[in-house]
Short mmCIF file of C-alpha atoms in Angstrom, two decimals:
data_model
loop_
_atom_site.label_atom_id
_atom_site.label_comp_id
_atom_site.label_asym_id
_atom_site.label_seq_id
_atom_site.Cartn_x
_atom_site.Cartn_y
_atom_site.Cartn_z
CA UNK W 1 0.00 0.00 0.00
CA UNK W 2 1.21 3.48 -0.90
CA UNK W 3 0.34 6.53 1.17
CA UNK W 4 0.54 9.88 -0.52
CA UNK W 5 -0.02 13.47 0.48
CA UNK W 6 -1.19 16.06 -2.03
CA UNK W 7 -0.95 19.74 -1.16
CA UNK W 8 -2.99 22.18 -3.22
CA UNK W 9 -2.22 25.89 -2.86
CA UNK W 10 -3.41 29.01 -4.63
CA UNK W 11 -1.04 30.40 -7.25
CA UNK W 12 0.79 33.65 -6.50
CA UNK W 13 -1.34 36.61 -7.42
CA UNK W 14 -4.66 34.82 -6.89
CA UNK W 15 -6.67 36.59 -4.21
CA UNK W 16 -7.22 34.56 -1.03
CA UNK W 17 -9.97 36.22 1.03
CA UNK W 18 -10.04 33.27 3.46
CA UNK W 19 -6.31 33.65 4.12
CA UNK W 20 -6.79 37.40 4.54
CA UNK W 21 -9.56 36.82 7.10
CA UNK W 22 -7.30 34.46 9.06
CA UNK W 23 -4.51 37.05 8.88
CA UNK W 24 -6.81 39.68 10.39
CA UNK W 25 -8.12 37.28 13.02
CA UNK W 26 -4.57 36.36 14.09
CA UNK W 27 -3.70 40.06 14.33
CA UNK W 28 -6.78 40.57 16.51
CA UNK W 29 -5.66 37.74 18.79
CA UNK W 30 -2.41 39.61 19.46
CA UNK W 31 -0.10 37.94 16.96
CA UNK W 32 1.24 41.23 15.60
CA UNK W 33 4.14 39.68 13.68
CA UNK W 34 1.90 37.82 11.25
CA UNK W 35 2.39 38.82 7.63
CA UNK W 36 0.69 37.16 4.70
CA UNK W 37 -1.45 34.06 5.33
CA UNK W 38 -2.54 31.79 2.47
CA UNK W 39 -4.82 28.82 2.91
CA UNK W 40 -4.68 25.62 0.92
CA UNK W 41 -5.90 22.04 1.00
CA UNK W 42 -4.24 18.76 1.82
CA UNK W 43 -5.38 15.29 0.72
CA UNK W 44 -4.04 12.11 2.31
CA UNK W 45 -4.66 9.28 -0.13
CA UNK W 46 -4.06 5.55 0.18
CA UNK W 47 -3.46 3.47 -2.93
CA UNK W 48 -3.93 -0.31 -2.92
CA UNK W 49 -0.71 -1.23 -4.76
CA UNK W 50 3.03 -0.70 -4.39
CA UNK W 51 4.03 0.68 -7.78
CA UNK W 52 5.49 4.13 -7.04
CA UNK W 53 5.81 5.11 -10.69
CA UNK W 54 2.16 4.31 -11.43
CA UNK W 55 1.20 6.02 -8.17
CA UNK W 56 2.91 9.25 -9.16
CA UNK W 57 1.26 9.26 -12.60
CA UNK W 58 -2.16 8.46 -11.13
CA UNK W 59 -1.90 11.07 -8.38
CA UNK W 60 -1.00 13.79 -10.88
CA UNK W 61 -3.95 12.75 -13.04
CA UNK W 62 -6.23 12.93 -9.96
CA UNK W 63 -5.04 16.48 -9.31
CA UNK W 64 -5.57 17.55 -12.90
CA UNK W 65 -9.01 15.97 -13.15
CA UNK W 66 -10.53 16.55 -9.71
CA UNK W 67 -8.45 17.74 -6.80
CA UNK W 68 -6.99 20.99 -8.09
CA UNK W 69 -8.20 23.78 -10.35
CA UNK W 70 -4.98 24.22 -12.30
CA UNK W 71 -6.06 27.62 -13.60
CA UNK W 72 -5.65 29.13 -10.13
CA UNK W 73 -4.01 26.40 -8.04
CA UNK W 74 -0.67 24.60 -7.83
CA UNK W 75 -0.29 21.10 -6.47
CA UNK W 76 2.52 19.06 -5.01
CA UNK W 77 2.46 15.28 -4.79
CA UNK W 78 4.54 13.54 -2.12
CA UNK W 79 4.69 9.79 -1.52
CA UNK W 80 5.19 9.16 2.20
CA UNK R 1 11.25 36.83 7.79
CA UNK R 2 10.17 33.32 8.68
CA UNK R 3 7.91 31.27 6.44
CA UNK R 4 5.98 28.46 8.06
CA UNK R 5 3.57 25.82 6.89
CA UNK R 6 0.90 24.45 9.21
CA UNK R 7 -0.95 21.27 8.26
CA UNK R 8 -4.20 20.50 10.05
CA UNK R 9 -5.66 17.01 9.65
CA UNK R 10 -8.59 15.17 11.22
CA UNK R 11 -7.69 12.76 14.01
CA UNK R 12 -8.01 9.04 13.32
CA UNK R 13 -11.53 7.85 13.95
CA UNK R 14 -13.15 11.20 13.19
CA UNK R 15 -15.56 10.83 10.29
CA UNK R 16 -14.55 12.71 7.14
CA UNK R 17 -17.54 12.87 4.77
CA UNK R 18 -15.70 15.24 2.44
CA UNK R 19 -12.82 12.79 2.12
CA UNK R 20 -15.32 9.98 1.53
CA UNK R 21 -17.00 11.98 -1.25
CA UNK R 22 -13.63 12.55 -2.92
CA UNK R 23 -12.84 8.83 -2.57
CA UNK R 24 -16.09 7.95 -4.37
CA UNK R 25 -15.53 10.60 -7.03
CA UNK R 26 -12.02 9.29 -7.75
CA UNK R 27 -13.43 5.75 -8.01
CA UNK R 28 -16.02 7.04 -10.47
CA UNK R 29 -13.26 8.66 -12.56
CA UNK R 30 -11.63 5.24 -12.99
CA UNK R 31 -9.02 5.35 -10.23
CA UNK R 32 -9.95 1.94 -8.85
CA UNK R 33 -6.88 1.59 -6.63
CA UNK R 34 -7.85 4.46 -4.37
CA UNK R 35 -8.37 3.47 -0.74
CA UNK R 36 -9.08 5.90 2.06
CA UNK R 37 -8.97 9.63 1.34
CA UNK R 38 -8.82 12.21 4.13
CA UNK R 39 -8.93 15.94 3.59
CA UNK R 40 -7.17 18.53 5.68
CA UNK R 41 -6.11 22.16 5.59
CA UNK R 42 -2.80 23.87 5.03
CA UNK R 43 -1.84 27.39 6.11
CA UNK R 44 1.24 29.18 4.75
CA UNK R 45 2.13 31.92 7.20
CA UNK R 46 4.79 34.61 7.05
CA UNK R 47 6.18 36.07 10.25
CA UNK R 48 7.98 39.43 10.31
CA UNK R 49 10.95 38.38 12.46
CA UNK R 50 13.73 35.80 12.43
CA UNK R 51 13.43 34.20 15.87
CA UNK R 52 12.72 30.51 15.17
CA UNK R 53 12.07 29.64 18.82
CA UNK R 54 9.50 32.41 19.23
CA UNK R 55 8.03 31.47 15.85
CA UNK R 56 7.49 27.86 16.90
CA UNK R 57 5.82 28.91 20.17
CA UNK R 58 3.63 31.48 18.41
CA UNK R 59 2.59 29.12 15.63
CA UNK R 60 1.55 26.45 18.11
CA UNK R 61 -0.46 29.06 20.01
CA UNK R 62 -2.15 30.13 16.75
CA UNK R 63 -3.15 26.53 16.08
CA UNK R 64 -4.53 26.05 19.59
CA UNK R 65 -6.46 29.33 19.54
CA UNK R 66 -7.70 29.63 15.98
CA UNK R 67 -6.43 27.36 13.23
CA UNK R 68 -7.23 23.90 14.58
CA UNK R 69 -10.02 22.38 16.64
CA UNK R 70 -7.83 20.22 18.85
CA UNK R 71 -10.77 18.08 19.94
CA UNK R 72 -10.98 16.53 16.48
CA UNK R 73 -7.89 17.76 14.65
CA UNK R 74 -4.12 17.33 14.79
CA UNK R 75 -1.70 19.94 13.56
CA UNK R 76 1.91 19.93 12.43
CA UNK R 77 4.05 23.06 12.31
CA UNK R 78 6.98 23.22 9.92
CA UNK R 79 9.31 26.17 9.44
CA UNK R 80 10.42 26.31 5.81
#
């Protein structure tokens, strides 16, 4: 079994109102040193085989087809 | 400036309907090898100082106070 972690983040330049809200909330809680905050998504996926090459290809296809919107988001695939 | 990444994931045993929906959707797209899928959140945070010890303490406090619900979620802080 292969375990993988996919991290999807907004591309630079894409507005992130959710991150901005967190930034303001952290400032309000007294964390004055906080600069930019950006929020993304993480997916922990288990695959029922042990072929790392196939896994990497499949995981990238999953990102392109479903998990990420590649117009505005980047993704990183990591096999753990 | 310190850049940090915080990853918040659901604890084992906590139901994750969103992850389950993604699991089913991936199956429907033809990825038959997909086992369990769990979704989490990632926060990329910039801090306006260079004190790694203070950063680690502050980031953990941010998770406890705002970013994670520690009843059902785990978090990992990583300074990048």
